[in-house]
Each structure stands twice: as structure tokens, then as C-alpha cells.
Short mmCIF file of C-alpha atoms and ligand atoms in Angstrom, two decimals:
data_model
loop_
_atom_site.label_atom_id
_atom_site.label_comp_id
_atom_site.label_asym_id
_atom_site.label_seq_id
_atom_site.Cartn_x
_atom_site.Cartn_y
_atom_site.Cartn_z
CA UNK B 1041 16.32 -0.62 -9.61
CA UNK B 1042 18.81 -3.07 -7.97
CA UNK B 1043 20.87 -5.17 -9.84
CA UNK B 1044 20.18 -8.15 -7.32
CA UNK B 1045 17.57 -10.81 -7.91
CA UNK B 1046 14.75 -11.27 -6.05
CA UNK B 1047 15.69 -14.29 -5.09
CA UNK B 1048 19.24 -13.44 -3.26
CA UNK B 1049 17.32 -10.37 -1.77
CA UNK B 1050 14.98 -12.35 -0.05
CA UNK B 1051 17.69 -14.83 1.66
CA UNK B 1052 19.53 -14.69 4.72
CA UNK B 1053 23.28 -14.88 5.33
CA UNK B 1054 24.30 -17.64 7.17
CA UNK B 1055 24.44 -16.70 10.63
CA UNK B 1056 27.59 -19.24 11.59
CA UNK B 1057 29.52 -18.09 8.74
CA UNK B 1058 29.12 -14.48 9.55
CA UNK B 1059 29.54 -14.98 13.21
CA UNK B 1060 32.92 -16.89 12.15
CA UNK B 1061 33.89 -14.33 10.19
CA UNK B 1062 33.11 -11.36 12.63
CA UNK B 1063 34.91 -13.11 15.07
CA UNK B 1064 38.01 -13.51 13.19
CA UNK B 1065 37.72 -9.99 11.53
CA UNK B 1066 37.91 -8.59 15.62
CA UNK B 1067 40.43 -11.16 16.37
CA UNK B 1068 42.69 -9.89 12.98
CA UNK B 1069 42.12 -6.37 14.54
CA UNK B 1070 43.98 -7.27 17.56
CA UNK B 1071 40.82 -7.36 19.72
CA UNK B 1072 40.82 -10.43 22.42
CA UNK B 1073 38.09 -12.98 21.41
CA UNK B 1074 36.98 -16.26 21.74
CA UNK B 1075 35.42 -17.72 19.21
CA UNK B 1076 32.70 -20.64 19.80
CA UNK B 1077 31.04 -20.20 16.45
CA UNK B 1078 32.01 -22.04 13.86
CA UNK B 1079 31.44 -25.83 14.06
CA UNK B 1080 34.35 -27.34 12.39
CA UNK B 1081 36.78 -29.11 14.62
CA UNK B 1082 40.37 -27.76 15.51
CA UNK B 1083 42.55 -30.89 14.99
CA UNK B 1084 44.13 -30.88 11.55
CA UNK B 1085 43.28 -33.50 8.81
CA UNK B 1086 44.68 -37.17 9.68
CA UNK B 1087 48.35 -37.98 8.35
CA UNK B 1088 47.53 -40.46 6.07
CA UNK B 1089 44.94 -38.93 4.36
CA UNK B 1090 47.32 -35.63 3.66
CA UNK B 1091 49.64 -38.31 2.28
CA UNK B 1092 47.00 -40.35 -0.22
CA UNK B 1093 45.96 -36.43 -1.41
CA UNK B 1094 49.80 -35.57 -2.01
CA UNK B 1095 50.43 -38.43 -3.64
CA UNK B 1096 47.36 -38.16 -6.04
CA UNK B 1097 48.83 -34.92 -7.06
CA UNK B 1098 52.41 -35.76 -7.58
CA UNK B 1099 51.74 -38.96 -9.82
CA UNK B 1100 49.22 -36.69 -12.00
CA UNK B 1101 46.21 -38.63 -11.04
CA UNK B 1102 44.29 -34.98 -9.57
CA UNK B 1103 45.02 -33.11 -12.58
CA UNK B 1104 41.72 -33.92 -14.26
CA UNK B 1105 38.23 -33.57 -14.57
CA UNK B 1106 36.32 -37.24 -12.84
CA UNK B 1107 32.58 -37.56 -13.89
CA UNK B 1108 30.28 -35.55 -12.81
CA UNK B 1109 28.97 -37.66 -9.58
CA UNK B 1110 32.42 -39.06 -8.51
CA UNK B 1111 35.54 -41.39 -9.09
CA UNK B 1112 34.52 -45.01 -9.13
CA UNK B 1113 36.74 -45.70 -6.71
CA UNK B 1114 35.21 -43.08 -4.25
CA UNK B 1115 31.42 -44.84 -4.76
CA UNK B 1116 33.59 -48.18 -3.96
CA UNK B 1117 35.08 -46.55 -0.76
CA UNK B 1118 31.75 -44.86 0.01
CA UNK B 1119 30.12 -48.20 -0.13
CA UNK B 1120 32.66 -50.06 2.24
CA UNK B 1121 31.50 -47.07 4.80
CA UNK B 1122 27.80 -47.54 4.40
CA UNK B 1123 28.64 -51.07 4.49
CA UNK B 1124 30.51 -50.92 7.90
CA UNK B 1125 28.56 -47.97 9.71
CA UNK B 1126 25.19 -48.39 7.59
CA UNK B 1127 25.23 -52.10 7.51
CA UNK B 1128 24.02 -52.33 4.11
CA UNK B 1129 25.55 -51.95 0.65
CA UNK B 1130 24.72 -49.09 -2.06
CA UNK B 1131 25.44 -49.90 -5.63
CA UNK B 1132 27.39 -47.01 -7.52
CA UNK B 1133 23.88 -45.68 -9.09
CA UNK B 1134 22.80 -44.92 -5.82
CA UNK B 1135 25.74 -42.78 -4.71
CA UNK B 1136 26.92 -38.99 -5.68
CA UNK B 1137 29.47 -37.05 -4.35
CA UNK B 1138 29.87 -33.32 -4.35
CA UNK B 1139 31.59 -29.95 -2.60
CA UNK B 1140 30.35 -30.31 0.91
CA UNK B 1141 27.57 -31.92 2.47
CA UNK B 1142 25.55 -28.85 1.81
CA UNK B 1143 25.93 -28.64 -1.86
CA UNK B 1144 24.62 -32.50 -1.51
CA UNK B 1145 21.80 -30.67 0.18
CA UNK B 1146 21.54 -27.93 -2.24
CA UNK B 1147 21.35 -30.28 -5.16
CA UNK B 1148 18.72 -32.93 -3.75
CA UNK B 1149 16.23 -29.75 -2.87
CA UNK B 1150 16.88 -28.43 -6.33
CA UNK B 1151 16.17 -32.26 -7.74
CA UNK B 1152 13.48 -32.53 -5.56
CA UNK B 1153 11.22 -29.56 -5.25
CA UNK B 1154 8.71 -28.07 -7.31
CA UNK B 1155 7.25 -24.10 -6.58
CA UNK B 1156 5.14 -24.59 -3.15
CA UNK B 1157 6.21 -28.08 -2.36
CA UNK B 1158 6.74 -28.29 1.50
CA UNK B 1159 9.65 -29.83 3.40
CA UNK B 1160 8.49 -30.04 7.23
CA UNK B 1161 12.04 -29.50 8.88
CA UNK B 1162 11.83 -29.97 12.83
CA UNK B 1163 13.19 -27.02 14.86
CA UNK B 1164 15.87 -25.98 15.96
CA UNK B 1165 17.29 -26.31 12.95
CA UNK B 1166 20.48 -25.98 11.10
CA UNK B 1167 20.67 -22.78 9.32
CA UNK B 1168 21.20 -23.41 5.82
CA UNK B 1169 17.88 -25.77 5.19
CA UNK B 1170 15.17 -22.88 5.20
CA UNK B 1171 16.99 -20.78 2.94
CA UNK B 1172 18.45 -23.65 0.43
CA UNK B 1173 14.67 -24.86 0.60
CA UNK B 1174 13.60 -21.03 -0.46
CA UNK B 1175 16.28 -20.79 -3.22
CA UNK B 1176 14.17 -23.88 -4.89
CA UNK B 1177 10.81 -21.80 -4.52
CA UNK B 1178 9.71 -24.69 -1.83
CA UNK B 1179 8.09 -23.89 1.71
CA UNK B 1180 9.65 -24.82 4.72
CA UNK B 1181 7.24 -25.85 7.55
CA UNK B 1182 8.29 -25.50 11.11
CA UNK B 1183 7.52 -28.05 13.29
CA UNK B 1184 8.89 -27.49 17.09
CA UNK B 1185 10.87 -29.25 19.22
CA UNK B 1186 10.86 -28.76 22.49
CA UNK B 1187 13.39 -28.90 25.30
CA UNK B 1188 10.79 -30.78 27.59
CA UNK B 1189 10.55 -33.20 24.81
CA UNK B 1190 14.42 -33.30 24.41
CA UNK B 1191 14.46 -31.44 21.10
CA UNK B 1192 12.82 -34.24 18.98
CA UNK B 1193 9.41 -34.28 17.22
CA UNK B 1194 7.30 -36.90 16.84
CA UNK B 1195 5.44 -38.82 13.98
CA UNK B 1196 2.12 -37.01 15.38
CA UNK B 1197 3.83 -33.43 15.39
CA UNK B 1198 4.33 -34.55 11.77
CA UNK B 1199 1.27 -35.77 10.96
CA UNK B 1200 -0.40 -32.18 12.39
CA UNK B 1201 1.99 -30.57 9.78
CA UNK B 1202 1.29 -32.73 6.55
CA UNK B 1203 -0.75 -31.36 3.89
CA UNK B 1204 -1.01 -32.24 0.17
CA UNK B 1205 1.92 -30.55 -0.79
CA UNK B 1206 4.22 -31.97 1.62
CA UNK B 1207 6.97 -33.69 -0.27
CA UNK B 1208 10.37 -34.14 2.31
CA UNK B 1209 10.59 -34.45 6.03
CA UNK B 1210 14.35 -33.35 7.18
CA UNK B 1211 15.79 -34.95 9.91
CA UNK B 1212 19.35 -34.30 11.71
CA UNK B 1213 19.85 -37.02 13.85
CA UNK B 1214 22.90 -36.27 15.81
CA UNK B 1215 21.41 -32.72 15.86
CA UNK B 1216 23.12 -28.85 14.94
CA UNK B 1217 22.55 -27.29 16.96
CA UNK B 1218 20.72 -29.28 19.78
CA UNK B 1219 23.36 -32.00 19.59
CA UNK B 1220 20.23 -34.47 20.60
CA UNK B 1221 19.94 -38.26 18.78
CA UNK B 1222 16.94 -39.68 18.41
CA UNK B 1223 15.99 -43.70 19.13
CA UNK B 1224 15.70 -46.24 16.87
CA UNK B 1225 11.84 -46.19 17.87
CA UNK B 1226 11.25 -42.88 17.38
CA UNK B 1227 12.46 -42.92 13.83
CA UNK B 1228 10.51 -45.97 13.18
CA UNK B 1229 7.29 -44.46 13.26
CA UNK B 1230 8.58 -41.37 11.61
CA UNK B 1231 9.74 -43.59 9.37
CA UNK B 1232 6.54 -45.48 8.60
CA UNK B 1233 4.89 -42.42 8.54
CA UNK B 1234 7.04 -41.07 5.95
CA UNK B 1235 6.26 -44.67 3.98
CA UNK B 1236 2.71 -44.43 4.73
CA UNK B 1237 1.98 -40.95 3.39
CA UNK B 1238 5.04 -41.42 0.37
CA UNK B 1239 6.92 -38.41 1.61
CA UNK B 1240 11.08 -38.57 1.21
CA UNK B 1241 13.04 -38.29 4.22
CA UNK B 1242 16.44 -36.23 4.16
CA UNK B 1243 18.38 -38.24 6.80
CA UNK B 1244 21.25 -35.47 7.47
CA UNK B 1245 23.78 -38.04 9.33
CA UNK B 1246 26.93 -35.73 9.01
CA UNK B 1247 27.47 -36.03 13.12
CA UNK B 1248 26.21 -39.77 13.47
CA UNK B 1249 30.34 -40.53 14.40
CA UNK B 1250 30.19 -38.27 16.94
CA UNK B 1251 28.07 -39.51 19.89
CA UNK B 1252 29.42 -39.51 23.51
CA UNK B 1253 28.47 -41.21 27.00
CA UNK B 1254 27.20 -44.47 25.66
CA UNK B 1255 24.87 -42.86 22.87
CA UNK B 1256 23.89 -45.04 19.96
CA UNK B 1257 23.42 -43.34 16.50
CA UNK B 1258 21.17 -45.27 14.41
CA UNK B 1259 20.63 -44.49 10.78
CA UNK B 1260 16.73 -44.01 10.33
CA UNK B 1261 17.67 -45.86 6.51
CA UNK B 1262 18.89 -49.13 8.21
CA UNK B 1263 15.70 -49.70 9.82
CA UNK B 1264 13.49 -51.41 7.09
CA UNK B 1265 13.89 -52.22 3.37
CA UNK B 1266 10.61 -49.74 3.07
CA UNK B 1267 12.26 -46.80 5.06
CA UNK B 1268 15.60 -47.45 3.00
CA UNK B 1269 13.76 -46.69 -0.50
CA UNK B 1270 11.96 -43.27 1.09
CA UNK B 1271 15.66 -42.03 2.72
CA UNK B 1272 18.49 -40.20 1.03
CA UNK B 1273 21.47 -40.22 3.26
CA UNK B 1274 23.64 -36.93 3.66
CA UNK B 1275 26.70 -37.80 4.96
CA UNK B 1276 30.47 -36.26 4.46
CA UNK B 1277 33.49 -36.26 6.23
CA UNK B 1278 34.25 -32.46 7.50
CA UNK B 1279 32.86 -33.38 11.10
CA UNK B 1280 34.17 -36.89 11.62
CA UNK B 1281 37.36 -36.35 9.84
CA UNK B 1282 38.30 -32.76 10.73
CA UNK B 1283 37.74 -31.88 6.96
CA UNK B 1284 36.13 -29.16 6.71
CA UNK B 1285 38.36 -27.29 4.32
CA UNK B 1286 38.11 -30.14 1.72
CA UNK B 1287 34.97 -29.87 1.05
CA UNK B 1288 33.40 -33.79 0.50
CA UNK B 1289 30.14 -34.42 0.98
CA UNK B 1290 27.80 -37.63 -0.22
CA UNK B 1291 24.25 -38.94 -0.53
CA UNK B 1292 23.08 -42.45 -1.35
CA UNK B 1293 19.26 -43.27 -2.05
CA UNK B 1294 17.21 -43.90 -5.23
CA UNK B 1295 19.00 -43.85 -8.22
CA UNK B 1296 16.18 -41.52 -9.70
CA UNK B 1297 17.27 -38.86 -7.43
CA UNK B 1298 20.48 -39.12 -7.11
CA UNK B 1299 21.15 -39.15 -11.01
CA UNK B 1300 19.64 -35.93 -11.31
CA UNK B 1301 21.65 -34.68 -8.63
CA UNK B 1302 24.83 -35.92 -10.43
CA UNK B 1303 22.65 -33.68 -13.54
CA UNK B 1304 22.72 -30.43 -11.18
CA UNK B 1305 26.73 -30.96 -10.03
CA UNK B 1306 27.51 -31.90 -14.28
CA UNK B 1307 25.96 -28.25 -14.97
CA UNK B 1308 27.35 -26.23 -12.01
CA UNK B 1309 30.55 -27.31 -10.48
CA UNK B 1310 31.09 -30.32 -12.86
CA UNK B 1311 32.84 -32.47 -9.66
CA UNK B 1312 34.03 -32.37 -6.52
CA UNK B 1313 37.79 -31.51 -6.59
CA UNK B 1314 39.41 -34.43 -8.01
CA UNK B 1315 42.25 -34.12 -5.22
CA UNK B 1316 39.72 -34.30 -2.56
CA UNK B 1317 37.61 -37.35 -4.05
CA UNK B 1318 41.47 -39.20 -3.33
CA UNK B 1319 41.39 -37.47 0.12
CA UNK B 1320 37.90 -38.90 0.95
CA UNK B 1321 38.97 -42.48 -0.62
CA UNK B 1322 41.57 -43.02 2.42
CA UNK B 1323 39.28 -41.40 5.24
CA UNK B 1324 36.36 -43.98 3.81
CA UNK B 1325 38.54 -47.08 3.88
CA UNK B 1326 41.90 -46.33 5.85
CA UNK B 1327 42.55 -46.96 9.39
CA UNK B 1328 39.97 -45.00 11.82
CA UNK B 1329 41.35 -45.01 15.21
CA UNK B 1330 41.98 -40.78 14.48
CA UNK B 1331 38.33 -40.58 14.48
CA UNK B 1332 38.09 -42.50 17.73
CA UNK B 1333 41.03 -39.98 19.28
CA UNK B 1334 39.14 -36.95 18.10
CA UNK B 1335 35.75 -38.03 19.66
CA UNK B 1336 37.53 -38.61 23.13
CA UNK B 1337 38.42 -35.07 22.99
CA UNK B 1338 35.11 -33.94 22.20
CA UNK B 1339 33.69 -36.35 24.62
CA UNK B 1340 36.02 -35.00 27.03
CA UNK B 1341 35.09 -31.31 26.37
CA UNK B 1342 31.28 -32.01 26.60
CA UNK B 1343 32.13 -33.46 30.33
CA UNK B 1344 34.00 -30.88 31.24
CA UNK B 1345 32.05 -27.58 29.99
CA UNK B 1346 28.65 -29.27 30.37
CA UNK B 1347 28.18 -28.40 34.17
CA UNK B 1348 29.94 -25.35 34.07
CA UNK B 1349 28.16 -23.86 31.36
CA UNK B 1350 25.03 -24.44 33.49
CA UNK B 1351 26.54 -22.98 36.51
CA UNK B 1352 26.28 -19.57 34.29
CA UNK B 1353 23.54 -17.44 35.60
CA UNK B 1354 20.25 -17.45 33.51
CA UNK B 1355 22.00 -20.44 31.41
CA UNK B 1356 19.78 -23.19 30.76
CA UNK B 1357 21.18 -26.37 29.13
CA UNK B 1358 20.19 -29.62 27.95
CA UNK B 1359 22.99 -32.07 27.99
CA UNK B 1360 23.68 -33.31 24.61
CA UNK B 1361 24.30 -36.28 23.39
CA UNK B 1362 26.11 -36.23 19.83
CA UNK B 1363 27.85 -33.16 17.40
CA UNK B 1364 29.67 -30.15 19.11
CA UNK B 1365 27.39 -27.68 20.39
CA UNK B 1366 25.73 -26.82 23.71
CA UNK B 1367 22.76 -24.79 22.72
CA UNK B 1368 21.65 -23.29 26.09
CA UNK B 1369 17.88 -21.63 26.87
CA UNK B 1370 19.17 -17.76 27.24
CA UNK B 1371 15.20 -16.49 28.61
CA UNK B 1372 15.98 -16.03 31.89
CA UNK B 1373 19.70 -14.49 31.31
CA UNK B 1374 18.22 -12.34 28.54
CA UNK B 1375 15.99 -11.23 31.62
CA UNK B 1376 18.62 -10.61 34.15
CA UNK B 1377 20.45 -7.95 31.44
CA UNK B 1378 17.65 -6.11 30.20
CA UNK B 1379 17.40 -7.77 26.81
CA UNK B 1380 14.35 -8.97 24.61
CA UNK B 1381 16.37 -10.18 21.40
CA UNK B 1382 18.93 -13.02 21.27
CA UNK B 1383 20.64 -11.66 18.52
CA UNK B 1384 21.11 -8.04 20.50
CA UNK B 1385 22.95 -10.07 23.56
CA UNK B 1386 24.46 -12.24 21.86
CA UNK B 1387 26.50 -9.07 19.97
CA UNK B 1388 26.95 -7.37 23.68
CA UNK B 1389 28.68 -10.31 24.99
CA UNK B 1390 30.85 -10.18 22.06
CA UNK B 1391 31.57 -6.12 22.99
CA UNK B 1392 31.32 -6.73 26.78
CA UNK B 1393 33.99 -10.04 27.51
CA UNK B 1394 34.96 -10.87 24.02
CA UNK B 1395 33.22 -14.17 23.49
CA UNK B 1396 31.78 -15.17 20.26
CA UNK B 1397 28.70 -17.26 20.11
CA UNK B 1398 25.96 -17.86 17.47
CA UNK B 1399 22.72 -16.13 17.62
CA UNK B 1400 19.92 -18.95 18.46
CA UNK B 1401 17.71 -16.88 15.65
CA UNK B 1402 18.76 -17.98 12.70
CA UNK B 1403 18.23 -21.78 13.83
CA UNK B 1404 14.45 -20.96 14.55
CA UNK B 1405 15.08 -20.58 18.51
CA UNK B 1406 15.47 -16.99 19.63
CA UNK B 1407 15.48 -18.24 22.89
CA UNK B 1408 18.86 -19.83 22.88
CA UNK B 1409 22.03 -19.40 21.78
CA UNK B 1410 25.11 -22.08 20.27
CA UNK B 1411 28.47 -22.48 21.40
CA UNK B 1412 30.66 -24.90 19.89
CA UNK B 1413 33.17 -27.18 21.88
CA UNK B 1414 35.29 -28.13 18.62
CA UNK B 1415 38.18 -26.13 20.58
CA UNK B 1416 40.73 -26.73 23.06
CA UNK B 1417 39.49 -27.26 26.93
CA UNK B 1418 41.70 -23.92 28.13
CA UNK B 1419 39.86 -21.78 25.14
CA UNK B 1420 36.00 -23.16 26.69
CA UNK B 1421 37.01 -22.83 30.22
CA UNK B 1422 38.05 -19.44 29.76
CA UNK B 1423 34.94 -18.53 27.72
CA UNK B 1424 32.60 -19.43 30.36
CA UNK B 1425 34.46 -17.56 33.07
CA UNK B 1426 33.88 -14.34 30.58
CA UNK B 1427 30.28 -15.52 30.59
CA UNK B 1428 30.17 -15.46 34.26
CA UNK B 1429 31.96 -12.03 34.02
CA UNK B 1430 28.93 -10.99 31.95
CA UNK B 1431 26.30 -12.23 33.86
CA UNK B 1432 27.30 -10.93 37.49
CA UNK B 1433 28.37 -7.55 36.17
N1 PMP E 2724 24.62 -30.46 7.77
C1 PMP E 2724 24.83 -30.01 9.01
C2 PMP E 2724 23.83 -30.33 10.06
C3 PMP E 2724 25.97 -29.26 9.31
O1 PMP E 2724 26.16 -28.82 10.55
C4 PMP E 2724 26.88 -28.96 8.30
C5 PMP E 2724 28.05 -28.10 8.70
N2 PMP E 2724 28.94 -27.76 7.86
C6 PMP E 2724 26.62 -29.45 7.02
C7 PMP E 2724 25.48 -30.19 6.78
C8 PMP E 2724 27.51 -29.18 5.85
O2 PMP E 2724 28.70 -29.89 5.92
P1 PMP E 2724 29.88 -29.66 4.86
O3 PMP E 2724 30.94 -28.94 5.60
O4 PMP E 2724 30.27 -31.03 4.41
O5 PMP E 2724 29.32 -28.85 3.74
N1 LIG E 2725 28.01 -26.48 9.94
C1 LIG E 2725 28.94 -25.70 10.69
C2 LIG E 2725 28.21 -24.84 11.70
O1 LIG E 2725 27.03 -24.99 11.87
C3 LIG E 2725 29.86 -24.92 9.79
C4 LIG E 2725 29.30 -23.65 9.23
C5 LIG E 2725 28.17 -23.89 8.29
O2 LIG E 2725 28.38 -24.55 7.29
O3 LIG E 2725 27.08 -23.46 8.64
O4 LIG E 2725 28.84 -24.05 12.33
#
């Protein structure tokens, strides 16, 4: 008999986690790689946030326990940022904060879902929903994007997938991995389907800062009063903020839901590191011209690696428009090489040229595979002359 649950049996690593970690495992070995896995930016946390968290330690303000769903003064500084990128105001009932965007996640589908409720999540899809849905005994339900349709569904794909047990509709709007944003009219009838039909949308804005060329993020919960109620916002500041390694993630909705996600954080990691919440206080309401820097770099990168990643035999991409991945079409590479499986070439290109990528698979799309651009220009330009090496060998 194992001593493992059933439950952690049946669930799957995360695939950009172990890909990070494979690629730094090689890289600690001595072995030449670059690694395009992980999506977490490589600019270091802002000066003056480092200097509001070291100062909440040295005047003894981090030593101690806050309540369960956050410091007052974080729901105040979380509600001058819905209030200037939202345009609407969230009283402190309506906000929690906790480790990382996806704990948020983890504890709204554990406030949420009941054994064989469904959440319809769109793919591709970031891989952490299915399985946190799973953990929670719900079904996820796949509904497809497609490239020719730019990687978005639409309220009628959704309506096709409703049933009477659907209960959430996810939505990642800028997009891991497709990096696509969808218009304010497309989330309005998603939205007023959601409304019609009294299913919850998950609005999963974590990239909505980082848009490029002239792209517009709008927030599907500042489109009507009606679509507000329906919508819990997942937000944080690891993307936007280049805080990954702080771990500070939010939702604001319906009090209802988010006090029993402040009940789920009280009995499992009581709060978000108190240092943090102090952290996430001065990237909320400080000055935010770093985050303006740091998406001209990305911008920059997209630009530049966009055309040459397409120049790469067999690679197929759609430009995107938001977040930090290209997720190109691999079918016809995959054909060149002799290879049926995404995950399988994706490992020999890591053997062959030393260039670590994520396996399209585990976001529903073994058909592609995701490279992130949070790193330096030299790092990507050198990655897809490897890929070239790969190809044409
Ligand atoms: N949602 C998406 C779409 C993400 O890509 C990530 C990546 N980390 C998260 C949520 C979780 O963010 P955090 O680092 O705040 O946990
Ligand atoms: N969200 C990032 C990614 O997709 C970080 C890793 C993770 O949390 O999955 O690479």
C-alpha cells in the first residue's frame, strides 16, 4: 500500500516548475543551457520597495502575525490600485490577500467548489488551474481556443460547454501562455453570459500591466455593475513588479467569497508574510515609472525575438500581445525531426543545443511549446540561433 493519498497520486507536477528546475539542475552541473522556462522576470525588485520591506523589519513592525486576510493598510493600498487601474473602489470586506496569486486561486476553488461542480477554463491554459480545480474534487471542462480565432473563446463556445453543474468560467486575459488579450466586447457577452446563467467568473488579471504595441487591457469586472458582482479579481504583483520571490497575491469580489477565503488562509498559512504585506503596500501606492521601464524591455524583447522566432523552421507563431511568452505551433517542426510528442522534443532540444523550453502539454496544447522572454535580449537571440541549429541539423 502507498503511503500517498489518492488525491496527490492523481495530480500532475507543474510542468514550469519542473522545467525550471531541470534547467537549473543541468546548468548547476556545469552543462551550457538556456533557460526560457520559468515566467518570472529577471530585473530585481524596485529600490524603494526593498527599502519600505527593510524598514518594516528594523522598526519591529514584520515581527508579527496580521489577520488572517491582510494588514488594513494593504486592503487601503490594494484599493488605491483597483481604484487607479480598475477604476472603481473595493471596500476592505471585499479584499484578501495571500502567498501568491495561486494560493488566491487555490483558496477561491476550495471556497467555491463542491464534488462535480465544473469550472469551464478556455485552452491553452495555465498549468496550475486543472489540477488546483481537481484537488477540490471539481471538473475542469476544456473549451478550445484556437490560433485561427487568436486563442480566445467565445460566449457561444461557452454556452456549448454549460451544463447544470457549471459553477466558474476562468478567464486569463493577458493570457499564459498565449500572451493574447481579449476586447472589451468580447468579454461583454462573456460577461452577460456569465450574469445570465449566474455562473462566477475568475478574472486572472496577473499580466493586465504588461501589454505592448498599443494593446489595451480591460478588466472584464469594470464593465458593468452586474459583471462586477459575478467577477473575483486575481491579481498580485510577481509579474508587474518583478516579485516573484515575495510571494503577494490578491482577490477582490463578494464579500461572501472572499471571507471564506480569508477562513481557508486563517486555517492553513494564517497570512501572507507580514514583511511582504509592507513590500506590496509601496509597489500598490509608490511611484510606478519601474513598471513602465520593465515593460519597455519586455516590449522591446517581444519586437525583437518575435520575427526571428518565426524565421525557425517548422515554428509557427502568433504574435502576442500582453505577458512574456511566445507559444509557437511546433506540428510541422515536430514533423521535420521525426517526432509525434511535444514533450519528447521538447527534452531533445534540451540534450541536442541546450535550450530549455516548456512542454505545450501540460497547458492543454501538445501542439506547441512556451518560451519565455522575461530574459536579457543576448540570452533569446542566442536561444533561437540553437533552435535554428536544431532544426537544420
Ligand atoms: N496566474 C498566472 C496566469 C500565472 O502565470 C501565475 C504565475 N506565477 C500565477 C497566476 C501565480 O502568480 P504568483 O507568482 O503570484 O503565485
Ligand atoms: N507562472 C509562471 C510560469 O508560468 C511561474 C511558474 C508557475 O507558477 O507556474 O512560468
Amino acid at each position: 500500500m502507498t503511503v500517498l493519498s489518492n488525491r496527490v497520486l492523481e495530480m500532475e507536477e507543474s510542468v514550469t516548475l519542473a522545467a525550471g528546475a531541470r534547467a537549473k539542475a543541468l546548468k548547476a552541473e556545469g552543462r551550457d543551457i538556456l533557460s526560457l522556462t520559468l515566467g518570472e522576470p529577471d530585473f530585481v525588485t524596485p529600490k524603494n520597495i526593498q527599502d519600505k520591506a527593510i524598514e518594516a523589519i528594523t522598526n519591529g513592525s514584520a515581527s508579527f502575525y496580521t489577520v488572517a486576510s491582510g494588514l488594513p493598510e494593504l486592503k487601503a493600498a490594494i484599493n488605491t490600485y483597483m481604484e487607479n487601474f480598475y477604476g472603481y473602489s473595493v471596500a476592505p470586506n471585499q479584499v484578501v490577500a495571500a502567498t501568491g496569486a495561486k494560493f488566491i486561486l487555490y483558496a477561491f476553488f476550495a471556497s467555491v467548489i463542491n464534488p462535480g461542480d465544473e469550472v469551464i477554463i478556455p485552452t491553452p491554459y495555465w498549468v496550475s488551474y486543472a489540477d488546483q480545480i481537481k484537488m477540490n474534487e471539481g471538473v475542469p471542462v476544456f473549451v478550445k481556443a484556437t490560433e485561427e480565432n487568436h486563442f480566445k473563446v467565445t460566449a457561444q463556445q461557452l454556452e456549448e460547454a454549460r451544463t447544470d453543474k457549471t459553477k466558474v468560467v476562468l478567464l486569463n486575459s493577458p493570457s499564459n501562455p498565449t500572451g493574447m488579450i481579449y476586447e472589451a466586447e468580447e468579454l461583454e457577452a462573456i460577461g452577460n453570459w456569465a450574469v445570465e446563467h449566474d455562473i462566477l467568473i475568475l478574472a486572472d488579471d496577473i499580466y493586465g500591466r504588461l501589454v505592448y504595441n498599443g494593446a489595451k487591457f480591460t478588466p472584464i469586472s469594470s464593465l458593468s455593475e452586474s459583471i462586477r458582482k459575478q467577477t473575483i479579481v486575481v491579481n498580485g504583483v510577481a509579474k508587474a513588479y518583478a516579485m516573484t520571490g515575495w510571494r503577494v497575491g490578491f482577490a477582490v469580489g463578494n464579500p461572501e467569497i472572499i471571507g471564506a477565503m480569508s477562513k481557508i488562509i486563517g486555517q492553513t498559512t494564517s497570512n501572507l508574510t507580514t514583511v511582504a504585506q509592507y513590500a506590496a503596500i509601496e509597489a500598490f501606492t509608490g511611484p510606478q515609472d519601474t513598471v513602465e521601464t520593465m515593460r519597455q524591455a519586455f516590449e522591446e524583447r517581444l519586437n525583437t525575438i518575435y520575427p526571428l522566432l518565426n524565421e525557425v523552421p517548422g515554428f509557427e507563431v502568433v504574435k502576442p500581445q500582453g505577458a512574456f511568452y511566445l507559444f509557437p505551433n511546433v506540428t510541422k517542426a515536430m514533423e521535420m525531426k521525426g517526432y509525434t510528442d511535444v514533450t519528447a522534443f521538447t527534452t531533445a532540444i534540451l540534450e541536442e543545443v541546450g535550450v530549455a523550453l516548456v512542454t505545450g502539454a501540460g497547458f492543454g496544447a501538445p501542439e506547441n511549446v512556451r518560451l519565455s522572454y522575461a530574459t536579457d535580449l543576448d540570452t533569446l537571440k542566442e536561444a533561437v540561433r540553437r533552435l535554428h541549429v536544431f532544426m537544420e541539423k
